[in-house]
PDB file of C-alpha atoms in Angstrom:
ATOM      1  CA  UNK A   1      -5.294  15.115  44.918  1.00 46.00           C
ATOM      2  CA  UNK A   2      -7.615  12.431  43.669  1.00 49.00           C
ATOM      3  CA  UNK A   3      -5.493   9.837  45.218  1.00 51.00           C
ATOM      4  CA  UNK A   4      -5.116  11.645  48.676  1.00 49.00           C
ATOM      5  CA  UNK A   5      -8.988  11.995  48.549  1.00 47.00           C
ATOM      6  CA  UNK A   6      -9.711   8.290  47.652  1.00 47.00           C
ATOM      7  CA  UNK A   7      -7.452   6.948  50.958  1.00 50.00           C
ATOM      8  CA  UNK A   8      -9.455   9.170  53.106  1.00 48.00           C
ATOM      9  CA  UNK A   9     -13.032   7.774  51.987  1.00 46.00           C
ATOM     10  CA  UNK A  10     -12.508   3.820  52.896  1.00 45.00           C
ATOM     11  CA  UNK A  11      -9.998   1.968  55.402  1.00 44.00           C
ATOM     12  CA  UNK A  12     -12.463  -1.017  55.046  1.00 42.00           C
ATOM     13  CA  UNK A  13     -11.647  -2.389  51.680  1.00 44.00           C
ATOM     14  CA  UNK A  14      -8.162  -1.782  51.113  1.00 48.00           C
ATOM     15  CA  UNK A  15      -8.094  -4.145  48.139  1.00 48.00           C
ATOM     16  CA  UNK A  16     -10.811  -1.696  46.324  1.00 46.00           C
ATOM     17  CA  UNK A  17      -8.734   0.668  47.174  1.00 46.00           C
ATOM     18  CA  UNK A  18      -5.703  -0.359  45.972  1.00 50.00           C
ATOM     19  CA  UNK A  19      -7.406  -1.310  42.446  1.00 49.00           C
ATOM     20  CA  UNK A  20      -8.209   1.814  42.046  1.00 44.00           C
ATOM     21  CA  UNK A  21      -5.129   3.133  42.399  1.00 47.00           C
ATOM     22  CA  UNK A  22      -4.128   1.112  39.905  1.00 50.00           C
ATOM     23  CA  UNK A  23      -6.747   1.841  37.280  1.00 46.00           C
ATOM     24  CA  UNK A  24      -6.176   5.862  37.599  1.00 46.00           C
ATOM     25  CA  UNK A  25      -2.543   5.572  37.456  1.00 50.00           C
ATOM     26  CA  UNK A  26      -3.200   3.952  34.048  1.00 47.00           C
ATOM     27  CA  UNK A  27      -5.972   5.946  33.254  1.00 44.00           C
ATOM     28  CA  UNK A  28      -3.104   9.198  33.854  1.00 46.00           C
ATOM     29  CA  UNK A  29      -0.473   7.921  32.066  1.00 47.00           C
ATOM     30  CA  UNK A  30      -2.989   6.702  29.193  1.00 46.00           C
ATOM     31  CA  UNK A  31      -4.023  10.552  29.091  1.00 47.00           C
ATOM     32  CA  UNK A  32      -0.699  11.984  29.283  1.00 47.00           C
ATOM     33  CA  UNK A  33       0.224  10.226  26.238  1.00 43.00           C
ATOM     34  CA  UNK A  34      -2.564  11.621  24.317  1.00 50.00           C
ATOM     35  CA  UNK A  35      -1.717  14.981  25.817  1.00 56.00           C
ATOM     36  CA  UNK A  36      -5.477  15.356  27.302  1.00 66.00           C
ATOM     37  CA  UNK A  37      -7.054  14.988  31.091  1.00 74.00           C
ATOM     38  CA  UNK A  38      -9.422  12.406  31.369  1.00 81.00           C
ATOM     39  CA  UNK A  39     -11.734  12.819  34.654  1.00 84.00           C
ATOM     40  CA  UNK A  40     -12.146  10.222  37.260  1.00 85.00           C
ATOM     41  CA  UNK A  41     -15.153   9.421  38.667  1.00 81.00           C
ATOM     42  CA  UNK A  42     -15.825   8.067  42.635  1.00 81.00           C
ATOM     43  CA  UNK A  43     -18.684   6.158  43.668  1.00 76.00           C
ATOM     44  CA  UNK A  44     -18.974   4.563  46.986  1.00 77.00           C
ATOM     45  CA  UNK A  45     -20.653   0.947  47.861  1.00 75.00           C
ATOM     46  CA  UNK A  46     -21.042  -0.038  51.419  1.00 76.00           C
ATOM     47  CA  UNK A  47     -19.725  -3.506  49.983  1.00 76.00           C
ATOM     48  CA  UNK A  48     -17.413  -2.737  47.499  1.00 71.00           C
ATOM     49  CA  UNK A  49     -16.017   0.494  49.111  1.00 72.00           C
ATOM     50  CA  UNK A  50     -15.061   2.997  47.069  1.00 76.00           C
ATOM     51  CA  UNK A  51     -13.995   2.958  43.025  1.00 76.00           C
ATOM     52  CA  UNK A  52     -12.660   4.870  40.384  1.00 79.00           C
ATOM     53  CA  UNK A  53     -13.375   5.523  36.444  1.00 79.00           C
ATOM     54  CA  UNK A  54     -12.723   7.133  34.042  1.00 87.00           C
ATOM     55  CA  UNK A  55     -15.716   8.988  32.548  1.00 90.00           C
ATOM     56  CA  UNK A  56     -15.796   7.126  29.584  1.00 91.00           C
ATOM     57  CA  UNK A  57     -15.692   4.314  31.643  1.00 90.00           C
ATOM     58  CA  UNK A  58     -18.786   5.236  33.364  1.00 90.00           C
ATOM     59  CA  UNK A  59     -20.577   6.556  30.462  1.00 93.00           C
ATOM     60  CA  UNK A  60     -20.421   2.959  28.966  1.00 94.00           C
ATOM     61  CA  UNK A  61     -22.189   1.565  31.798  1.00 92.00           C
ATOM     62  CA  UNK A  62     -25.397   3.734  30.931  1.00 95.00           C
ATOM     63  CA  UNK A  63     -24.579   2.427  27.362  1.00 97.00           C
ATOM     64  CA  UNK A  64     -23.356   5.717  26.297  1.00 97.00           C
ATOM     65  CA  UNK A  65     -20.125   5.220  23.298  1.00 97.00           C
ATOM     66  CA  UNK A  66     -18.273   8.722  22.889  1.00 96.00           C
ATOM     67  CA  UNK A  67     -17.160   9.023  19.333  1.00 97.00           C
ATOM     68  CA  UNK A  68     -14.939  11.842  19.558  1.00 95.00           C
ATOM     69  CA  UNK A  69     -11.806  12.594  17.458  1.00 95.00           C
ATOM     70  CA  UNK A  70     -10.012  11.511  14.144  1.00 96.00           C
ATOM     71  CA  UNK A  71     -11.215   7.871  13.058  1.00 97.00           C
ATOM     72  CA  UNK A  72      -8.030   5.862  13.451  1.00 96.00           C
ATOM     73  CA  UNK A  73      -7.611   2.476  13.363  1.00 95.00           C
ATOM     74  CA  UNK A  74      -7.204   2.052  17.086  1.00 95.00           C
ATOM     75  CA  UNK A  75     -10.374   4.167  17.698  1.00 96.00           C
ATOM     76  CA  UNK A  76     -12.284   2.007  15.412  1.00 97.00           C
ATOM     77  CA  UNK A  77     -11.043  -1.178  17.715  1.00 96.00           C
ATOM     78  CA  UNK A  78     -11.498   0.216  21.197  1.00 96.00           C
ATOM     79  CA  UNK A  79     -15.562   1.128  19.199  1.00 97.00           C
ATOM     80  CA  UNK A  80     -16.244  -2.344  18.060  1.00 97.00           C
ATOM     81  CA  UNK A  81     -15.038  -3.730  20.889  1.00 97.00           C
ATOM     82  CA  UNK A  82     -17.757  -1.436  23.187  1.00 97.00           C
ATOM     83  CA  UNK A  83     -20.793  -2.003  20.493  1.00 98.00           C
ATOM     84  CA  UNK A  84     -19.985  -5.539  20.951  1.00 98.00           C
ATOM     85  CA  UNK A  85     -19.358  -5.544  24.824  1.00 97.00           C
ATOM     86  CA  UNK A  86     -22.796  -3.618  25.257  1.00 97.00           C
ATOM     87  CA  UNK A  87     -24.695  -6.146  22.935  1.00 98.00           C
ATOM     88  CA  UNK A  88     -23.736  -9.039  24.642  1.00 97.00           C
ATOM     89  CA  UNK A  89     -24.846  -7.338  27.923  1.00 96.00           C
ATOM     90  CA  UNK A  90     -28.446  -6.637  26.661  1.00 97.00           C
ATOM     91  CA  UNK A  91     -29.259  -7.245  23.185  1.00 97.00           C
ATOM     92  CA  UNK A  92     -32.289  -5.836  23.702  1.00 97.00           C
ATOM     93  CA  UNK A  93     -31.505  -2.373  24.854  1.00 97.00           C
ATOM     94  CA  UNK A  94     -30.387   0.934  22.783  1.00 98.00           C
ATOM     95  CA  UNK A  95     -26.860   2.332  22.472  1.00 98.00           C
ATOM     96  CA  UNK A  96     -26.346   6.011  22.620  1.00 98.00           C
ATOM     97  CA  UNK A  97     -23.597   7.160  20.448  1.00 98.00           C
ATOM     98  CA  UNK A  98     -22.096  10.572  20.720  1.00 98.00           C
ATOM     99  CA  UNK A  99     -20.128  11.840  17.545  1.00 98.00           C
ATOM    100  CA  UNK A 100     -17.853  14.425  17.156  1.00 98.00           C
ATOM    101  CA  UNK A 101     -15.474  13.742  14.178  1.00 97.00           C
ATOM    102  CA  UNK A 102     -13.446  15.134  11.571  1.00 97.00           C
ATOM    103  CA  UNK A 103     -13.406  11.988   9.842  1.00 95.00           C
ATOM    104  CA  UNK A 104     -10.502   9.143   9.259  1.00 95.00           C
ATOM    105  CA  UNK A 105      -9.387   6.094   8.099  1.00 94.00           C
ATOM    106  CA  UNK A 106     -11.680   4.612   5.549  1.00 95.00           C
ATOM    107  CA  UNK A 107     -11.117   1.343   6.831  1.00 95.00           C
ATOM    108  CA  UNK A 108     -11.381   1.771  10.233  1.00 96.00           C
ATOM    109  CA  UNK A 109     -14.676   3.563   9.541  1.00 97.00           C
ATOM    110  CA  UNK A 110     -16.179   1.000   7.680  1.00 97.00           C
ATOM    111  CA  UNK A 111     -15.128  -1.867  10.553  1.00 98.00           C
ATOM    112  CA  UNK A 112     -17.340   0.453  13.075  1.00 98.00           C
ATOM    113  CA  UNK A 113     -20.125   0.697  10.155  1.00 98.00           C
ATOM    114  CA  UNK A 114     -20.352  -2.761  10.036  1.00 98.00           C
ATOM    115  CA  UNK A 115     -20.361  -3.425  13.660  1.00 98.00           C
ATOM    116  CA  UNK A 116     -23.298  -1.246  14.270  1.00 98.00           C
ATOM    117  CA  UNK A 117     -25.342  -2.857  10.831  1.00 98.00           C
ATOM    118  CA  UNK A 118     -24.378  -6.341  12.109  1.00 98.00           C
ATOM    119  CA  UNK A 119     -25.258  -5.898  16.174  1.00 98.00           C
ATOM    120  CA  UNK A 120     -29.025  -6.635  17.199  1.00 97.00           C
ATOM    121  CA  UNK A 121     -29.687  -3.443  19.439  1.00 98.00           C
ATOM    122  CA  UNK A 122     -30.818  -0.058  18.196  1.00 98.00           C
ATOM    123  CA  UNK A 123     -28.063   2.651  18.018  1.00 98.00           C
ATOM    124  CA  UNK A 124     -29.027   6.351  18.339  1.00 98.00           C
ATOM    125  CA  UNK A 125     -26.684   8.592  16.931  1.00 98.00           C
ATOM    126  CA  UNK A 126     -26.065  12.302  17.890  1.00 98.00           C
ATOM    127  CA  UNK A 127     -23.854  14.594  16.384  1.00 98.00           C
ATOM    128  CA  UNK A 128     -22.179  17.253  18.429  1.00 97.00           C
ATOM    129  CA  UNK A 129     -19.903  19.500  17.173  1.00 96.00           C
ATOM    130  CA  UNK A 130     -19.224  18.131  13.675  1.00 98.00           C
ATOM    131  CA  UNK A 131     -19.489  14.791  11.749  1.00 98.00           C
ATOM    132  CA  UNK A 132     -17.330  15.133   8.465  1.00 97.00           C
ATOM    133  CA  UNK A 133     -16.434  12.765   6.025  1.00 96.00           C
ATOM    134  CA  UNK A 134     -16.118   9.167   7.584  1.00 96.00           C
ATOM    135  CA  UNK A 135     -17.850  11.019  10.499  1.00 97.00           C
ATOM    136  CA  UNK A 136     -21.055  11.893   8.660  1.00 98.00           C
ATOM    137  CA  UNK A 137     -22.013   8.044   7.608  1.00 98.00           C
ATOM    138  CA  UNK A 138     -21.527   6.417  11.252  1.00 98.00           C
ATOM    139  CA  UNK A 139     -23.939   9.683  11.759  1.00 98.00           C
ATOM    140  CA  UNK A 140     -26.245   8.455   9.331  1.00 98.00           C
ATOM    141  CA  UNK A 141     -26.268   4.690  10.058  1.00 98.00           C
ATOM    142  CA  UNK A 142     -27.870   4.946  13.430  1.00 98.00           C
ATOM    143  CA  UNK A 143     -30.952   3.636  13.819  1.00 98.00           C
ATOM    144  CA  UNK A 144     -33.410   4.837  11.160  1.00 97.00           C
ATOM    145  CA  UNK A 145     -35.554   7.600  13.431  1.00 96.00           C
ATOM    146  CA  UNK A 146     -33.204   7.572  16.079  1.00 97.00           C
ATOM    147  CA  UNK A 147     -30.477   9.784  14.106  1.00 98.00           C
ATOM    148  CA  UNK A 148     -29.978  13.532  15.809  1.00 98.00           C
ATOM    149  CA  UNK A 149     -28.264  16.572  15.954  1.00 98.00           C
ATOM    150  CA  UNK A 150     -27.568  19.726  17.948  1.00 98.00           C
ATOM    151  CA  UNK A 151     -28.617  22.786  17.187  1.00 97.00           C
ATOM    152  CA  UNK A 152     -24.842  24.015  16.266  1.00 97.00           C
ATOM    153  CA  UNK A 153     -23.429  21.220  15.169  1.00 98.00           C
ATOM    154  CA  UNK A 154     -22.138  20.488  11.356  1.00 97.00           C
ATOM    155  CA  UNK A 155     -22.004  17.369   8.925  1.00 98.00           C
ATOM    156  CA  UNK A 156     -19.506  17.243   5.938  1.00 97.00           C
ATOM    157  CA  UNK A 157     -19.707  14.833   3.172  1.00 97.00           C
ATOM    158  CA  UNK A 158     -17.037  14.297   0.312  1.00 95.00           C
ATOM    159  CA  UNK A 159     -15.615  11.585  -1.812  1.00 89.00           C
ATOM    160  CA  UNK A 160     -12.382   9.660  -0.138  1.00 87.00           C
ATOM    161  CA  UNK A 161      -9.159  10.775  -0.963  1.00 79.00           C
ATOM    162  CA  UNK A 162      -5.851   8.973  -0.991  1.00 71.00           C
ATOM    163  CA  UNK A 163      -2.241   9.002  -2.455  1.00 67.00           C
ATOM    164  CA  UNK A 164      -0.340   6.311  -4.208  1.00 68.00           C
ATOM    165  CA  UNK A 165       3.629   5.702  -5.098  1.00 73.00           C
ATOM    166  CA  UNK A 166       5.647   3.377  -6.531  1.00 75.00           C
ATOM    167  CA  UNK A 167       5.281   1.491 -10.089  1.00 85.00           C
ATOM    168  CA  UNK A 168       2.182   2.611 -12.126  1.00 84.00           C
ATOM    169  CA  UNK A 169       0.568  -0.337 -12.419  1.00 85.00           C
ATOM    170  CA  UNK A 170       0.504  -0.067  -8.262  1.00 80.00           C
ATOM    171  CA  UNK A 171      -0.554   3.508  -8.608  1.00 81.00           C
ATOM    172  CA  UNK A 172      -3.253   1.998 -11.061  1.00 86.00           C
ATOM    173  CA  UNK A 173      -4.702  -0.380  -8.909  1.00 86.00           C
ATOM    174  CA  UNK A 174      -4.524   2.033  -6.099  1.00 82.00           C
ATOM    175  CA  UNK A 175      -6.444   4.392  -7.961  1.00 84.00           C
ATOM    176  CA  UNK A 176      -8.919   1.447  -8.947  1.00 88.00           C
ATOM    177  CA  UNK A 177      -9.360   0.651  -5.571  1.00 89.00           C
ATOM    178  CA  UNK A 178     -10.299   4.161  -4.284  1.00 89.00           C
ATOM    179  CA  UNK A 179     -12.743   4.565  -7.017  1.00 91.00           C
ATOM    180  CA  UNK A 180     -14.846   1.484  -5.753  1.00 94.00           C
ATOM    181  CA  UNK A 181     -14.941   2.484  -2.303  1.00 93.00           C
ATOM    182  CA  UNK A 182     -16.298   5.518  -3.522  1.00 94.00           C
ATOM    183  CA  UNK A 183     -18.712   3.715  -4.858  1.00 95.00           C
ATOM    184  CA  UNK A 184     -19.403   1.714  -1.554  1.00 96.00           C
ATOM    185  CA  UNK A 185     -19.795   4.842   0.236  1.00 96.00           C
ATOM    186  CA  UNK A 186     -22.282   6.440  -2.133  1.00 97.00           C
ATOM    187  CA  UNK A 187     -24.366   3.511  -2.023  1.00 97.00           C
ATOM    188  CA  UNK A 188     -24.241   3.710   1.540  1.00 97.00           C
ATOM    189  CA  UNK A 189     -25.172   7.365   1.433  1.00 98.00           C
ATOM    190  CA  UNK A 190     -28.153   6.215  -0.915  1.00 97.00           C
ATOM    191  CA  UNK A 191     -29.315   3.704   1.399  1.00 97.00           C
ATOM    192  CA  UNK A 192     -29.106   5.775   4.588  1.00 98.00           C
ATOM    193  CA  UNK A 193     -30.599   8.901   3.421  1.00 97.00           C
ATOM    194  CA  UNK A 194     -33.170   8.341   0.702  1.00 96.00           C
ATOM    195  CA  UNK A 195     -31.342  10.597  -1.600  1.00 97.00           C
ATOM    196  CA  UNK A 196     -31.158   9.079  -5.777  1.00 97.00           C
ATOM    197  CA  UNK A 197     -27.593   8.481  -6.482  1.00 96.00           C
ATOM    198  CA  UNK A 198     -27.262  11.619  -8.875  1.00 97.00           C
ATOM    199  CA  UNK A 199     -27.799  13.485  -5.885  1.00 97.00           C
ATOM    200  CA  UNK A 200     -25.365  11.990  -3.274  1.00 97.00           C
ATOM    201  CA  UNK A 201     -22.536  11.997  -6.622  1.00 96.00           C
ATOM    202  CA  UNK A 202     -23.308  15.995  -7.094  1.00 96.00           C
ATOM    203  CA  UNK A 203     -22.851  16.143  -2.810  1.00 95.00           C
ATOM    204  CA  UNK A 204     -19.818  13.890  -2.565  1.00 95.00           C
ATOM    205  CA  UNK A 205     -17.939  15.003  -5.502  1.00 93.00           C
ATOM    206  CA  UNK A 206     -16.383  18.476  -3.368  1.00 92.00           C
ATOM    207  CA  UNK A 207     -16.573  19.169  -0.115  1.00 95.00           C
ATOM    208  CA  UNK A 208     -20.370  20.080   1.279  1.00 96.00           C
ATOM    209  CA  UNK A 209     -21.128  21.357   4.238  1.00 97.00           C
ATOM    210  CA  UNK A 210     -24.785  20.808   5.953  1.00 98.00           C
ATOM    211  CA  UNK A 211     -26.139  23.185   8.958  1.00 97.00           C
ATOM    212  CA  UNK A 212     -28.358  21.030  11.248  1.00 97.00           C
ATOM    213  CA  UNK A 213     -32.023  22.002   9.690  1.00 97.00           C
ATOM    214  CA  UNK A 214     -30.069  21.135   6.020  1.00 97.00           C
ATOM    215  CA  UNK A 215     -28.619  17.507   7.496  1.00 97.00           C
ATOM    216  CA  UNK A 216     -32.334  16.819   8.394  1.00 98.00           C
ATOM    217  CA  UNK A 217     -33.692  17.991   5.403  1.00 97.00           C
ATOM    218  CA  UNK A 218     -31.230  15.973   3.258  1.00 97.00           C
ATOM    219  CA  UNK A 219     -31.988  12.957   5.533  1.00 97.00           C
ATOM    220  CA  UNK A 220     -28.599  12.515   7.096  1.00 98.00           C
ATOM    221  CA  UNK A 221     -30.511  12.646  10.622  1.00 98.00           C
ATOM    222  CA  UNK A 222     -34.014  12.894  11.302  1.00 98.00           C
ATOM    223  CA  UNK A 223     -34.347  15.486  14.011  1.00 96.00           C
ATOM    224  CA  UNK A 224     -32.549  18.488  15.450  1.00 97.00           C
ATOM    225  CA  UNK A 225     -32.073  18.408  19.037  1.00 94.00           C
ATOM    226  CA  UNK A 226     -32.344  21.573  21.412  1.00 92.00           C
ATOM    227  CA  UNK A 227     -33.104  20.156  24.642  1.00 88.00           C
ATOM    228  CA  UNK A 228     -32.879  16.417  26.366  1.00 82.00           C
ATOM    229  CA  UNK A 229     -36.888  15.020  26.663  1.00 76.00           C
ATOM    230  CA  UNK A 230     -37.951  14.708  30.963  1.00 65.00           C
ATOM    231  CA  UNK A 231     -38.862  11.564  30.302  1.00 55.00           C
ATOM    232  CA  UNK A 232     -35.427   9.594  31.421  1.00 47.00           C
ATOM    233  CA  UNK A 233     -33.924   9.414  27.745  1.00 48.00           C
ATOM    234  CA  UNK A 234     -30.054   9.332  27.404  1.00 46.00           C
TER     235      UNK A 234
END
């Protein structure tokens, strides 16, 4: 239907046209293999004709990231690559980051952390839904004051977790290795939140579970948001 609808708006720029065939062919096949329908959105130029994205697409052009899903290594490069992208458009201007996660890879985590530490613009965070585990520190490491969350959302924080095989003395260094991220991430907690480290070890150590008023109050976000300001703000 979407394709029917796009030859009927433009005869003029056929080549438009037949980009955007293109792009929502792979955008459908992209979203078939990940089992979910991604919208398409059509705007019309009178020079360009008419185009299609997808709404992520779109969204990043009014600087908007979507953070939505398991934290996977291939998330965490398409992330970068957008925190990166948008800097190099306008250092200057804020990112808007949407996050609804159940956590992930440590690793992959931790490359998105970094991106958004080592980028000049300001990122506002917002947490919709839930941010758990890795989830709850890209939550956190937004811009200090620019951190919020919805009225029904839900943070989680615990201590990593991980499995090791093989020889023991691989299964000890495994287990080594886990124990310092842990300590990477509580010092990151520390940092982020203005919590003493005796408190974010007592948190971390089992899973804990913050409403919104209790994320603010712990300092994982500074405000709870009910409504979007009139004033223009993404």
């Amino acid at each position: 239907k979407n394709i029917q609808m796009l030859k009927c708006l433009s005869k003029r720029s056929k080549n438009s046209l037949n980009g955007t065939f293109r792009a929502i062919r792979s955008i459908y096949k992209r979203s078939e293999q990940c089992n979910a329908y991604v919208p398409i959105v059509i705007e019309n130029s009178p020079n360009e004709g008419s185009r299609g994205f997808d709404i992520y697409s779109r969204l990043l052009r009014e600087r908007i990231i979507c953070l939505h899903g398991p934290i996977t290594e291939e998330m965490s490069s398409v992330v970068t690559a957008q925190l990166l992208f948008l800097e190099s458009e306008n250092p200057d201007k804020p990112i808007n980051m949407y996050i609804n996660s159940p956590g992930g890879i440590v690793t992959g985590g931790l490359a998105i952390y970094d991106t958004m530490q080592y980028i000049k613009p300001n990122i506002c965070t917002v947490c919709m839904g839930q941010a758990a585990s890795m989830g709850s520190l890209l939550l956190t490491a937004g811009t200090k004051g620019m951190r919020f969350i919805l009225p029904h959302a839900k943070v989680m924080l615990h201590q990593p977790s991980g499995g090791a095989h093989g020889m023991a003395s691989d299964i000890a260094i495994a287990a080594e290795e886990i124990l310092k991220t842990r300590s990477i991430l509580n010092s990151l907690y520390v940092h982020h939140t203005g919590q003493r480290i005796e408190e974010i070890e007592k948190v971390m150590d089992r899973d804990t579970y913050f409403d919104a008023k209790k994320s603010v109050e712990f300092g994982v976000v500074d405000q709870l948001l009910e409504k979007r300001s009139g004033d223009g703000e993404k």
